[in-house]
Amino acid sequence: MALWNSRFKKSLNETALKFSASIDIDGKLYNEDIDGSAAHVKMLVKQKIVSVADGKAILKALEEIRKEISSGKLNFDWRKEDIHSLIEERLVEKIGERGSSRFLSRRKLSEADAAEAGKRLHTARSRNDQVALDERLFMRKEITRLIKLTRTLQKVLLKKAEQYKSTIIPGYTHLQRAQPLLFAHHLLAYVSMLNRDVERLNDCMKRANRSPLGAAALAGTTLPIDRNYTAKLLGMNGIIENSLDAVSDRDVMIELISACSIIMMHLSRLSEELVLWNSQEFSFAQFDDSFATGSSLMPQKKNPDIAELIRGKVGRVYGALVGLLTVMKALPLAYNRDMQEDKFHLLEALNTTKDCLNIASELLKNTKFNKDRFERNLDGDFSLATELVDYLVRKNVPFRQAHHIVGSVVTLCVDQKKKLNELTLPEYKKISAAFDKDIFKLLTARSSVQNKRSQGSTSPAEVEKQLRFWKMRI
Ligand code: ARG
């Protein structure tokens, strides 16, 4: 019979029970549920709401239940509705059995009292504040994992940046060649993006790690509980003050799924580049055979499925974000059963993001980059046109005019099917007298990168500075 069944003449219809059961999902939070209950009962004992002996019996049984679950002895029967009911029911059952044993009679407890101990655990608590607590404890653990995985990916990127420190690549905007970049600069951009992800997760942690416990159903309780004590026992940064807010809100969860969505968006951009770069057209990168797949029909194929799947799985996480936002939209305060759906979205987002972070690190570790191919055809390329503009600006030509002049140079090259370093000096001079023979040494990719001087630019010195900075931080 359900925990709440006392006022009903009938038990819940079986199809309705199956429909409303959530144990297949919230069962994953059993450790957090037990941790929360243990803290709760310690507080009840401290506040003399529950006797020391009852408290001990409850704590002991809770730990046994934890083992029963982890060893697979106690299975998740959907008839028990959710993990909270399952654990409480098992607790009452276990202590009830033991009430008549020598163990408790030695402690001079009356058998009847001892058997009742399990029924005292839920004093001054509702499943509403209980589930909100479990979720926060779970999120806390998962945030730590996400941060670790993100840090690992940053380290892989850093290592590659170190390895290909002098490699130059064509930098793109609109997927059109823009200006040369050091490959390390490109990789460090991802390190920096992922660092904001870590910051977002840390920030989310501050808000997640607050205790809603003691809010009871919504209004608090008449019993003399100590909310701060349970929060402290659980290592949380304090409580969520307003009891109604504590049980009604899921914004921290939405925040966490948003942080996951942004991580996934970053991973999708990395994946997309890897897919492109592994194409024969680009040939900038090559996945190790152990991270590529073939075709069932075309024997020559080497497909980038892993990167594509990371890109594809973003849909799950964005879906989870929109899913939970939609669950919460327009819900009146306080708890509504709709909110049980939250864990489905949370787990989907967390599992997918962790999986993708992990595989992205492995994939990248197992990718070789093709220095020669990256650097081929960069000298004299139109992606050096900006070097000429800056050259003219240094000769005091107003920028807009310089831009126009170099535009004419490019047009001439296009017409004559030449690269920038294939025009003659007289041809340059015909377009602008400000050009001199020293322009030719500007028309290599290496000099383009080397001549950058602004802070955070792709110059070897600045990239080295960034590399050192991140190596120290991560
Ligand atoms: N299984 C429920 C959930 O996850 C627990 C809270 C139930 N509360 C209630 N008032 N029915 O949301």
PDB file of C-alpha atoms and ligand atoms in Angstrom, residues 22 26 81-82 84 126-128 131 135 250 335 337 339-340 342-343, ligand 1:
ATOM      1  CA  SER A  22       9.110   6.991 -11.221  1.00  0.00           C
ATOM      2  CA  ASP A  26      14.663   8.259  -9.369  1.00  0.00           C
ATOM      3  CA  GLU A  81       6.106   4.099  -6.853  1.00  0.00           C
ATOM      4  CA  ASP A  82       9.347   5.901  -6.193  1.00  0.00           C
ATOM      5  CA  HIS A  84      11.573   7.473  -1.408  1.00  0.00           C
ATOM      6  CA  SER A 126       7.531  15.622   2.884  1.00  0.00           C
ATOM      7  CA  ARG A 127       8.594  13.908  -0.273  1.00  0.00           C
ATOM      8  CA  ASN A 128       8.488  17.401  -1.732  1.00  0.00           C
ATOM      9  CA  VAL A 131      13.096  14.934  -3.588  1.00  0.00           C
ATOM     10  CA  GLU A 135      18.206  16.231  -6.677  1.00  0.00           C
ATOM     11  CA  ARG A 250      13.704  23.867 -10.364  1.00  0.00           C
ATOM     12  CA  TYR A 335       4.887  21.030  -5.858  1.00  0.00           C
ATOM     13  CA  ARG A 337       3.356  16.040  -9.969  1.00  0.00           C
ATOM     14  CA  MET A 339       7.747  18.061 -11.632  1.00  0.00           C
ATOM     15  CA  GLN A 340       8.502  14.367 -11.347  1.00  0.00           C
ATOM     16  CA  ASP A 342      12.394  16.784 -14.151  1.00  0.00           C
ATOM     17  CA  LYS A 343      14.731  13.880 -13.436  1.00  0.00           C
TER      18      LYS A 343
HETATM   19  N1  ARG B   1       8.243  10.835  -7.101  1.00  0.00           N
HETATM   20  C1  ARG B   1       7.976  12.187  -6.791  1.00  0.00           C
HETATM   21  C2  ARG B   1       8.854  13.098  -7.645  1.00  0.00           C
HETATM   22  O1  ARG B   1       9.870  12.685  -8.046  1.00  0.00           O
HETATM   23  C3  ARG B   1       8.250  12.482  -5.364  1.00  0.00           C
HETATM   24  C4  ARG B   1       7.498  13.620  -4.824  1.00  0.00           C
HETATM   25  C5  ARG B   1       6.096  13.210  -4.617  1.00  0.00           C
HETATM   26  N2  ARG B   1       5.353  14.234  -3.969  1.00  0.00           N
HETATM   27  C6  ARG B   1       4.059  14.256  -4.021  1.00  0.00           C
HETATM   28  N3  ARG B   1       3.471  15.235  -3.417  1.00  0.00           N
HETATM   29  N4  ARG B   1       3.377  13.392  -4.707  1.00  0.00           N
HETATM   30  O2  ARG B   1       8.509  14.231  -7.900  1.00  0.00           O
END
